Amino acid sequence: PMTEWFARRCRAAVAHSDFYAERLGNSCAGPVGVAPLPWPSRGIPDRPSPPGETVAAITVGVMNRNKCVEDVIRAIAASPLLRERLRYDLVGPVEPDEQTRLEAITADLGVGNVTFHGPVDDTNLERHLEASDIVCCLRNPVLEGASASAIEGLLSGRPIVVADAGFYADLPDDLAFKVAADVPISALTAILERLVEDEPLRRETGARARRWAVERFNMSR
């Protein structure tokens, strides 16, 4: 509802993704355009990992409940492969009560290798991205018109895992690994298992996604 509330008060509007442009156009009295969110590339290097090594998944940003951190933890718990091979790093601020809740779920499910890193500066964010193999950008519900963390993942050349809704649904299907909007655990487990087992898939999809994102979210456009 806030989209229409704001749009009715504007003389023009810019959407950062196609999925809500029509809603803006129906509410805004003036012109409406779509422009991708411009975002600088950090130049994150590739991280090929030999078969059998631990694979690192990362979620970046404020760890509120719509980030689906619990869903990723439950997806890991459902798979012996992921329990053994997948490390999950949470990079960004989290309220103490929410961290306690997630740590209790992790302990109850017997999932290891889940680490809260808290807020980080740009230098340490880049270090965490360099150490990652998969970027989880799940949202339920999707609240944003564009996702900086998804763009960061694409620009870093890592495969990203997203919900098939909002901004994320507009991403090319061959460049993002999508689960249904309600983020079913079984589908999430299957995608993570596939990415953990297939290093060439991670590398090749990430490389194609980076080339697309560099053009799509170019700061000079």
Short mmCIF file of C-alpha atoms in Angstrom, two decimals:
data_model
loop_
_atom_site.label_atom_id
_atom_site.label_comp_id
_atom_site.label_asym_id
_atom_site.label_seq_id
_atom_site.Cartn_x
_atom_site.Cartn_y
_atom_site.Cartn_z
CA PRO A 1 0.00 0.00 0.00
CA MET A 2 2.90 2.40 0.61
CA THR A 3 3.77 2.25 -3.10
CA GLU A 4 0.43 3.76 -4.09
CA TRP A 5 0.42 6.16 -1.11
CA PHE A 6 3.76 7.66 -2.17
CA ALA A 7 3.03 7.55 -5.91
CA ARG A 8 -0.13 9.62 -5.54
CA ARG A 9 2.01 12.38 -4.00
CA CYS A 10 4.62 12.41 -6.79
CA ARG A 11 4.84 14.27 -10.09
CA ALA A 12 7.01 11.52 -11.57
CA ALA A 13 8.46 8.20 -10.41
CA VAL A 14 11.33 5.84 -11.17
CA ALA A 15 11.10 2.10 -10.45
CA HIS A 16 14.23 -0.02 -10.07
CA SER A 17 12.50 -3.15 -11.42
CA ASP A 18 9.62 -3.92 -13.77
CA PHE A 19 7.46 -5.77 -11.26
CA TYR A 20 5.98 -2.67 -9.61
CA ALA A 21 6.20 -0.15 -12.47
CA GLU A 22 2.54 -0.68 -13.40
CA ARG A 23 1.46 0.02 -9.83
CA LEU A 24 3.40 3.27 -9.90
CA GLY A 25 1.91 4.19 -13.26
CA ASN A 26 -1.62 3.59 -12.01
CA SER A 27 -1.11 5.92 -9.04
CA CYS A 28 1.32 8.61 -10.18
CA ALA A 29 -0.08 11.52 -12.17
CA GLY A 30 3.17 12.10 -14.07
CA PRO A 31 5.61 9.99 -16.10
CA VAL A 32 6.98 6.71 -14.74
CA GLY A 33 10.19 5.04 -15.88
CA VAL A 34 12.24 1.97 -15.00
CA ALA A 35 15.97 2.30 -14.32
CA PRO A 36 18.13 -0.46 -12.84
CA LEU A 37 19.68 0.43 -9.49
CA PRO A 38 23.24 1.57 -10.30
CA TRP A 39 25.81 -0.26 -8.19
CA PRO A 40 29.62 -0.31 -8.28
CA SER A 41 31.48 -3.58 -8.76
CA ARG A 42 33.95 -4.42 -5.99
CA GLY A 43 36.09 -6.53 -8.29
CA ILE A 44 35.72 -9.65 -6.15
CA PRO A 45 38.03 -12.37 -7.53
CA ASP A 46 36.87 -15.87 -8.44
CA ARG A 47 37.09 -18.58 -5.78
CA PRO A 48 37.23 -22.00 -7.40
CA SER A 49 37.04 -24.73 -4.77
CA PRO A 50 38.26 -28.29 -5.46
CA PRO A 51 35.69 -31.11 -5.26
CA GLY A 52 35.11 -32.35 -1.73
CA GLU A 53 36.07 -29.13 0.05
CA THR A 54 33.74 -27.15 2.30
CA VAL A 55 31.48 -24.79 0.35
CA ALA A 56 30.57 -21.41 1.86
CA ALA A 57 27.12 -19.82 1.59
CA ILE A 58 26.61 -16.24 2.77
CA THR A 59 23.70 -13.95 3.62
CA VAL A 60 24.46 -10.22 3.78
CA GLY A 61 22.44 -7.45 5.44
CA VAL A 62 20.23 -6.92 8.47
CA MET A 63 19.22 -10.38 9.72
CA ASN A 64 15.51 -9.77 10.17
CA ARG A 65 12.97 -12.54 9.73
CA ASN A 66 12.12 -11.85 6.11
CA LYS A 67 15.76 -12.71 5.19
CA CYS A 68 14.82 -16.43 5.50
CA VAL A 69 17.91 -17.31 7.56
CA GLU A 70 15.88 -19.88 9.48
CA ASP A 71 14.79 -21.46 6.19
CA VAL A 72 18.39 -21.86 5.05
CA ILE A 73 19.32 -23.44 8.38
CA ARG A 74 16.39 -25.88 8.09
CA ALA A 75 17.36 -26.67 4.50
CA ILE A 76 20.88 -27.54 5.66
CA ALA A 77 19.49 -29.66 8.50
CA ALA A 78 17.43 -31.70 6.02
CA SER A 79 20.47 -32.88 4.07
CA PRO A 80 23.41 -35.02 5.22
CA LEU A 81 25.42 -33.58 2.31
CA LEU A 82 24.80 -29.99 3.38
CA ARG A 83 25.46 -30.76 7.04
CA GLU A 84 28.87 -32.08 6.06
CA ARG A 85 29.89 -29.79 3.21
CA LEU A 86 28.16 -26.40 3.61
CA ARG A 87 29.29 -23.53 5.82
CA TYR A 88 26.80 -20.69 6.38
CA ASP A 89 28.07 -17.18 7.18
CA LEU A 90 25.72 -14.40 8.31
CA VAL A 91 27.28 -11.01 7.68
CA GLY A 92 25.39 -8.02 9.05
CA PRO A 93 23.64 -6.70 12.14
CA VAL A 94 21.14 -8.84 14.04
CA GLU A 95 19.04 -8.05 17.10
CA PRO A 96 20.16 -10.04 20.16
CA ASP A 97 16.76 -11.75 20.54
CA GLU A 98 16.78 -12.83 16.90
CA GLN A 99 20.32 -14.17 17.12
CA THR A 100 19.39 -16.12 20.24
CA ARG A 101 16.33 -17.56 18.47
CA LEU A 102 18.33 -18.61 15.41
CA GLU A 103 21.12 -20.09 17.51
CA ALA A 104 18.56 -22.15 19.44
CA ILE A 105 17.09 -23.48 16.18
CA THR A 106 20.59 -24.30 14.92
CA ALA A 107 21.41 -26.18 18.12
CA ASP A 108 18.08 -28.04 18.19
CA LEU A 109 18.61 -29.20 14.61
CA GLY A 110 22.23 -30.14 15.23
CA VAL A 111 23.55 -27.93 12.43
CA GLY A 112 27.19 -26.86 12.69
CA ASN A 113 29.12 -24.29 10.68
CA VAL A 114 26.62 -21.43 11.08
CA THR A 115 28.46 -18.24 12.09
CA PHE A 116 27.19 -14.75 12.97
CA HIS A 117 29.78 -12.16 11.99
CA GLY A 118 27.78 -9.05 12.91
CA PRO A 119 28.14 -5.64 11.24
CA VAL A 120 31.23 -5.21 9.06
CA ASP A 121 32.90 -2.37 7.19
CA ASP A 122 33.47 -2.42 3.43
CA THR A 123 36.89 -4.02 3.69
CA ASN A 124 35.59 -6.94 5.73
CA LEU A 125 32.47 -7.26 3.57
CA GLU A 126 34.74 -7.74 0.58
CA ARG A 127 36.75 -10.33 2.53
CA HIS A 128 33.58 -12.29 3.31
CA LEU A 129 32.39 -12.12 -0.30
CA GLU A 130 35.78 -13.37 -1.48
CA ALA A 131 35.50 -16.34 0.89
CA SER A 132 31.98 -17.25 -0.31
CA ASP A 133 30.81 -19.67 -3.00
CA ILE A 134 27.03 -19.07 -2.88
CA VAL A 135 25.05 -15.93 -1.97
CA CYS A 136 21.61 -16.49 -0.40
CA CYS A 137 19.36 -13.49 -1.12
CA LEU A 138 16.06 -14.97 -0.04
CA ARG A 139 13.15 -12.79 1.10
CA ASN A 140 9.67 -13.71 2.33
CA PRO A 141 7.88 -11.44 1.89
CA VAL A 142 9.75 -9.38 -0.71
CA LEU A 143 9.58 -5.76 0.47
CA GLU A 144 12.16 -3.94 -1.67
CA GLY A 145 12.02 -2.56 -5.19
CA ALA A 146 15.62 -3.69 -5.77
CA SER A 147 18.14 -5.68 -3.74
CA ALA A 148 21.67 -4.37 -3.19
CA SER A 149 22.80 -7.68 -1.71
CA ALA A 150 21.54 -9.61 -4.76
CA ILE A 151 23.35 -7.17 -7.04
CA GLU A 152 26.49 -7.56 -4.92
CA GLY A 153 26.22 -11.33 -5.32
CA LEU A 154 25.80 -11.10 -9.08
CA LEU A 155 28.70 -8.66 -9.45
CA SER A 156 30.92 -10.88 -7.30
CA GLY A 157 30.45 -13.74 -9.75
CA ARG A 158 28.76 -16.02 -7.21
CA PRO A 159 25.55 -17.92 -7.92
CA ILE A 160 22.66 -16.36 -6.02
CA VAL A 161 19.67 -18.15 -4.49
CA VAL A 162 16.45 -16.11 -4.48
CA ALA A 163 12.68 -16.35 -4.08
CA ASP A 164 10.76 -16.13 -7.34
CA ALA A 165 8.97 -12.89 -6.47
CA GLY A 166 9.32 -9.13 -6.92
CA PHE A 167 12.70 -7.83 -8.04
CA TYR A 168 14.17 -11.33 -7.87
CA ALA A 169 11.58 -12.76 -10.27
CA ASP A 170 12.71 -10.18 -12.86
CA LEU A 171 16.27 -11.58 -12.82
CA PRO A 172 17.05 -13.90 -15.78
CA ASP A 173 16.11 -17.49 -14.92
CA ASP A 174 19.46 -18.81 -16.13
CA LEU A 175 21.45 -16.44 -13.90
CA ALA A 176 19.70 -16.92 -10.55
CA PHE A 177 18.61 -20.07 -8.72
CA LYS A 178 14.97 -19.52 -7.80
CA VAL A 179 12.61 -21.19 -5.35
CA ALA A 180 8.89 -20.46 -5.07
CA ALA A 181 7.85 -17.25 -3.34
CA ASP A 182 6.94 -19.07 -0.11
CA VAL A 183 10.50 -20.53 0.05
CA PRO A 184 9.74 -24.26 0.45
CA ILE A 185 12.46 -26.00 2.43
CA SER A 186 12.61 -29.06 0.17
CA ALA A 187 13.23 -26.93 -2.93
CA LEU A 188 15.84 -24.87 -1.13
CA THR A 189 17.62 -28.02 0.04
CA ALA A 190 17.66 -29.37 -3.53
CA ILE A 191 19.14 -26.17 -4.97
CA LEU A 192 21.82 -25.94 -2.28
CA GLU A 193 22.75 -29.60 -2.77
CA ARG A 194 23.08 -29.05 -6.51
CA LEU A 195 25.32 -26.02 -6.03
CA VAL A 196 27.47 -27.72 -3.40
CA GLU A 197 28.05 -30.76 -5.59
CA ASP A 198 28.68 -28.92 -8.87
CA GLU A 199 31.64 -26.54 -8.71
CA PRO A 200 31.65 -25.94 -12.51
CA LEU A 201 27.97 -24.93 -12.32
CA ARG A 202 28.78 -22.41 -9.59
CA ARG A 203 31.72 -21.00 -11.49
CA GLU A 204 30.07 -20.83 -14.93
CA THR A 205 26.74 -19.43 -13.72
CA GLY A 206 28.53 -16.89 -11.55
CA ALA A 207 30.71 -15.73 -14.45
CA ARG A 208 27.73 -15.26 -16.77
CA ALA A 209 25.78 -13.48 -14.04
CA ARG A 210 28.69 -11.12 -13.41
CA ARG A 211 28.95 -10.16 -17.08
CA TRP A 212 25.21 -9.45 -17.20
CA ALA A 213 25.21 -7.50 -13.91
CA VAL A 214 28.19 -5.31 -14.87
CA GLU A 215 26.19 -4.12 -17.88
CA ARG A 216 22.78 -4.03 -16.19
CA PHE A 217 23.74 -2.12 -13.03
CA ASN A 218 26.49 0.01 -14.59
CA MET A 219 27.10 3.24 -12.67
CA SER A 220 27.71 5.16 -15.91
CA ARG A 221 24.40 4.31 -17.60
#
